[in-house]
Amino acid sequence: MQKVGLDEKQTRSTIRKQILTVFFLPLIFAFLHVAAVFHMLRLIVALLGVTNLPLLIQTTLATCGVFLLTYILVFLLTSRSYHKIVAR
């Protein structure tokens, strides 16, 4: 990207924006999907005998949090690797 006139900071910013969209758009839709089906999930879990709603909410949020942290880590690693490839 330096060949087309972008400096290091602009290159890093452009790469980050492109990868950010590719990585986090599916995650956003996944979280929206979980929110949309939460009522059905609650009913299914209730059939199994678990009626503790705060526990279900905490578990769901913790699971979403783990996915978010994993996505952030993979995003940072991918962004760095992609930048090294483009900088060559």
mmCIF file with all atom_site columns, C-alpha atoms in Angstrom:
data_model
loop_
_atom_site.group_PDB
_atom_site.id
_atom_site.type_symbol
_atom_site.label_atom_id
_atom_site.label_alt_id
_atom_site.label_comp_id
_atom_site.label_asym_id
_atom_site.label_entity_id
_atom_site.label_seq_id
_atom_site.pdbx_PDB_ins_code
_atom_site.Cartn_x
_atom_site.Cartn_y
_atom_site.Cartn_z
_atom_site.occupancy
_atom_site.B_iso_or_equiv
_atom_site.pdbx_formal_charge
_atom_site.auth_seq_id
_atom_site.auth_comp_id
_atom_site.auth_asym_id
_atom_site.auth_atom_id
_atom_site.pdbx_PDB_model_num
ATOM 1  C CA . MET A 1 1  ? 0.000   0.000   0.000  1.00 0.00 ? 1  MET A CA 1
ATOM 2  C CA . GLN A 1 2  ? 2.989   2.251   0.357  1.00 0.00 ? 2  GLN A CA 1
ATOM 3  C CA . LYS A 1 3  ? 3.397   1.914   -3.409 1.00 0.00 ? 3  LYS A CA 1
ATOM 4  C CA . VAL A 1 4  ? 0.113   3.779   -3.920 1.00 0.00 ? 4  VAL A CA 1
ATOM 5  C CA . GLY A 1 5  ? 1.077   6.589   -1.549 1.00 0.00 ? 5  GLY A CA 1
ATOM 6  C CA . LEU A 1 6  ? -0.209  5.477   1.846  1.00 0.00 ? 6  LEU A CA 1
ATOM 7  C CA . ASP A 1 7  ? 2.051   5.914   4.837  1.00 0.00 ? 7  ASP A CA 1
ATOM 8  C CA . GLU A 1 8  ? 2.438   3.308   7.600  1.00 0.00 ? 8  GLU A CA 1
ATOM 9  C CA . LYS A 1 9  ? -0.347  4.722   9.789  1.00 0.00 ? 9  LYS A CA 1
ATOM 10 C CA . GLN A 1 10 ? -2.838  4.908   6.910  1.00 0.00 ? 10 GLN A CA 1
ATOM 11 C CA . THR A 1 11 ? -1.963  1.381   5.824  1.00 0.00 ? 11 THR A CA 1
ATOM 12 C CA . ARG A 1 12 ? -2.509  -0.004  9.312  1.00 0.00 ? 12 ARG A CA 1
ATOM 13 C CA . SER A 1 13 ? -5.812  1.885   9.632  1.00 0.00 ? 13 SER A CA 1
ATOM 14 C CA . THR A 1 14 ? -7.086  0.653   6.264  1.00 0.00 ? 14 THR A CA 1
ATOM 15 C CA . ILE A 1 15 ? -6.184  -2.954  7.028  1.00 0.00 ? 15 ILE A CA 1
ATOM 16 C CA . ARG A 1 16 ? -7.800  -2.761  10.462 1.00 0.00 ? 16 ARG A CA 1
ATOM 17 C CA . LYS A 1 17 ? -11.062 -1.366  9.044  1.00 0.00 ? 17 LYS A CA 1
ATOM 18 C CA . GLN A 1 18 ? -11.280 -4.021  6.338  1.00 0.00 ? 18 GLN A CA 1
ATOM 19 C CA . ILE A 1 19 ? -10.588 -6.923  8.669  1.00 0.00 ? 19 ILE A CA 1
ATOM 20 C CA . LEU A 1 20 ? -12.830 -5.456  11.379 1.00 0.00 ? 20 LEU A CA 1
ATOM 21 C CA . THR A 1 21 ? -15.838 -5.646  9.072  1.00 0.00 ? 21 THR A CA 1
ATOM 22 C CA . VAL A 1 22 ? -15.056 -9.170  7.924  1.00 0.00 ? 22 VAL A CA 1
ATOM 23 C CA . PHE A 1 23 ? -14.542 -10.434 11.466 1.00 0.00 ? 23 PHE A CA 1
ATOM 24 C CA . PHE A 1 24 ? -17.154 -8.705  13.561 1.00 0.00 ? 24 PHE A CA 1
ATOM 25 C CA . LEU A 1 25 ? -20.161 -8.555  11.249 1.00 0.00 ? 25 LEU A CA 1
ATOM 26 C CA . PRO A 1 26 ? -20.822 -12.318 11.642 1.00 0.00 ? 26 PRO A CA 1
ATOM 27 C CA . LEU A 1 27 ? -20.317 -12.016 15.399 1.00 0.00 ? 27 LEU A CA 1
ATOM 28 C CA . ILE A 1 28 ? -22.852 -9.192  15.608 1.00 0.00 ? 28 ILE A CA 1
ATOM 29 C CA . PHE A 1 29 ? -25.387 -11.292 13.716 1.00 0.00 ? 29 PHE A CA 1
ATOM 30 C CA . ALA A 1 30 ? -24.668 -14.250 16.003 1.00 0.00 ? 30 ALA A CA 1
ATOM 31 C CA . PHE A 1 31 ? -25.358 -12.140 19.095 1.00 0.00 ? 31 PHE A CA 1
ATOM 32 C CA . LEU A 1 32 ? -28.567 -10.828 17.515 1.00 0.00 ? 32 LEU A CA 1
ATOM 33 C CA . HIS A 1 33 ? -29.576 -14.410 16.767 1.00 0.00 ? 33 HIS A CA 1
ATOM 34 C CA . VAL A 1 34 ? -28.960 -15.436 20.388 1.00 0.00 ? 34 VAL A CA 1
ATOM 35 C CA . ALA A 1 35 ? -31.054 -12.496 21.577 1.00 0.00 ? 35 ALA A CA 1
ATOM 36 C CA . ALA A 1 36 ? -33.872 -13.417 19.188 1.00 0.00 ? 36 ALA A CA 1
ATOM 37 C CA . VAL A 1 37 ? -34.025 -17.082 20.223 1.00 0.00 ? 37 VAL A CA 1
ATOM 38 C CA . PHE A 1 38 ? -33.390 -16.564 23.933 1.00 0.00 ? 38 PHE A CA 1
ATOM 39 C CA . HIS A 1 39 ? -37.059 -17.111 24.814 1.00 0.00 ? 39 HIS A CA 1
ATOM 40 C CA . MET A 1 40 ? -37.093 -20.429 22.947 1.00 0.00 ? 40 MET A CA 1
ATOM 41 C CA . LEU A 1 41 ? -33.807 -21.401 24.586 1.00 0.00 ? 41 LEU A CA 1
ATOM 42 C CA . ARG A 1 42 ? -35.325 -20.642 27.983 1.00 0.00 ? 42 ARG A CA 1
ATOM 43 C CA . LEU A 1 43 ? -38.301 -22.910 27.209 1.00 0.00 ? 43 LEU A CA 1
ATOM 44 C CA . ILE A 1 44 ? -36.072 -25.759 26.044 1.00 0.00 ? 44 ILE A CA 1
ATOM 45 C CA . VAL A 1 45 ? -33.872 -25.500 29.131 1.00 0.00 ? 45 VAL A CA 1
ATOM 46 C CA . ALA A 1 46 ? -37.017 -25.408 31.302 1.00 0.00 ? 46 ALA A CA 1
ATOM 47 C CA . LEU A 1 47 ? -38.069 -28.730 29.766 1.00 0.00 ? 47 LEU A CA 1
ATOM 48 C CA . LEU A 1 48 ? -34.801 -30.137 31.088 1.00 0.00 ? 48 LEU A CA 1
ATOM 49 C CA . GLY A 1 49 ? -35.683 -28.923 34.573 1.00 0.00 ? 49 GLY A CA 1
ATOM 50 C CA . VAL A 1 50 ? -33.589 -25.769 34.775 1.00 0.00 ? 50 VAL A CA 1
ATOM 51 C CA . THR A 1 51 ? -35.839 -22.842 35.697 1.00 0.00 ? 51 THR A CA 1
ATOM 52 C CA . ASN A 1 52 ? -33.245 -20.479 37.141 1.00 0.00 ? 52 ASN A CA 1
ATOM 53 C CA . LEU A 1 53 ? -33.523 -17.521 34.739 1.00 0.00 ? 53 LEU A CA 1
ATOM 54 C CA . PRO A 1 54 ? -30.648 -15.459 36.214 1.00 0.00 ? 54 PRO A CA 1
ATOM 55 C CA . LEU A 1 55 ? -28.351 -18.478 35.817 1.00 0.00 ? 55 LEU A CA 1
ATOM 56 C CA . LEU A 1 56 ? -29.391 -18.881 32.176 1.00 0.00 ? 56 LEU A CA 1
ATOM 57 C CA . ILE A 1 57 ? -28.801 -15.181 31.499 1.00 0.00 ? 57 ILE A CA 1
ATOM 58 C CA . GLN A 1 58 ? -25.386 -15.260 33.190 1.00 0.00 ? 58 GLN A CA 1
ATOM 59 C CA . THR A 1 59 ? -24.377 -18.395 31.308 1.00 0.00 ? 59 THR A CA 1
ATOM 60 C CA . THR A 1 60 ? -25.497 -16.932 27.988 1.00 0.00 ? 60 THR A CA 1
ATOM 61 C CA . LEU A 1 61 ? -23.658 -13.663 28.604 1.00 0.00 ? 61 LEU A CA 1
ATOM 62 C CA . ALA A 1 62 ? -20.523 -15.503 29.745 1.00 0.00 ? 62 ALA A CA 1
ATOM 63 C CA . THR A 1 63 ? -20.581 -17.638 26.602 1.00 0.00 ? 63 THR A CA 1
ATOM 64 C CA . CYS A 1 64 ? -21.008 -14.548 24.412 1.00 0.00 ? 64 CYS A CA 1
ATOM 65 C CA . GLY A 1 65 ? -18.143 -12.920 26.319 1.00 0.00 ? 65 GLY A CA 1
ATOM 66 C CA . VAL A 1 66 ? -15.833 -15.874 25.682 1.00 0.00 ? 66 VAL A CA 1
ATOM 67 C CA . PHE A 1 67 ? -16.683 -15.773 21.977 1.00 0.00 ? 67 PHE A CA 1
ATOM 68 C CA . LEU A 1 68 ? -16.073 -12.019 21.903 1.00 0.00 ? 68 LEU A CA 1
ATOM 69 C CA . LEU A 1 69 ? -12.665 -12.330 23.583 1.00 0.00 ? 69 LEU A CA 1
ATOM 70 C CA . THR A 1 70 ? -11.698 -15.158 21.228 1.00 0.00 ? 70 THR A CA 1
ATOM 71 C CA . TYR A 1 71 ? -12.771 -13.096 18.215 1.00 0.00 ? 71 TYR A CA 1
ATOM 72 C CA . ILE A 1 72 ? -10.783 -10.089 19.442 1.00 0.00 ? 72 ILE A CA 1
ATOM 73 C CA . LEU A 1 73 ? -7.664  -12.215 19.911 1.00 0.00 ? 73 LEU A CA 1
ATOM 74 C CA . VAL A 1 74 ? -7.971  -13.808 16.471 1.00 0.00 ? 74 VAL A CA 1
ATOM 75 C CA . PHE A 1 75 ? -8.698  -10.381 14.957 1.00 0.00 ? 75 PHE A CA 1
ATOM 76 C CA . LEU A 1 76 ? -5.535  -8.890  16.441 1.00 0.00 ? 76 LEU A CA 1
ATOM 77 C CA . LEU A 1 77 ? -3.398  -11.821 15.299 1.00 0.00 ? 77 LEU A CA 1
ATOM 78 C CA . THR A 1 78 ? -4.892  -11.777 11.809 1.00 0.00 ? 78 THR A CA 1
ATOM 79 C CA . SER A 1 79 ? -4.541  -8.016  11.508 1.00 0.00 ? 79 SER A CA 1
ATOM 80 C CA . ARG A 1 80 ? -0.874  -8.187  12.469 1.00 0.00 ? 80 ARG A CA 1
ATOM 81 C CA . SER A 1 81 ? -0.173  -11.085 10.086 1.00 0.00 ? 81 SER A CA 1
ATOM 82 C CA . TYR A 1 82 ? -1.994  -9.399  7.223  1.00 0.00 ? 82 TYR A CA 1
ATOM 83 C CA . HIS A 1 83 ? -0.098  -6.169  7.813  1.00 0.00 ? 83 HIS A CA 1
ATOM 84 C CA . LYS A 1 84 ? 3.214   -8.057  7.643  1.00 0.00 ? 84 LYS A CA 1
ATOM 85 C CA . ILE A 1 85 ? 2.171   -9.630  4.336  1.00 0.00 ? 85 ILE A CA 1
ATOM 86 C CA . VAL A 1 86 ? 1.090   -6.306  2.829  1.00 0.00 ? 86 VAL A CA 1
ATOM 87 C CA . ALA A 1 87 ? 4.199   -4.490  4.093  1.00 0.00 ? 87 ALA A CA 1
ATOM 88 C CA . ARG A 1 88 ? 6.516   -6.775  2.107  1.00 0.00 ? 88 ARG A CA 1
#
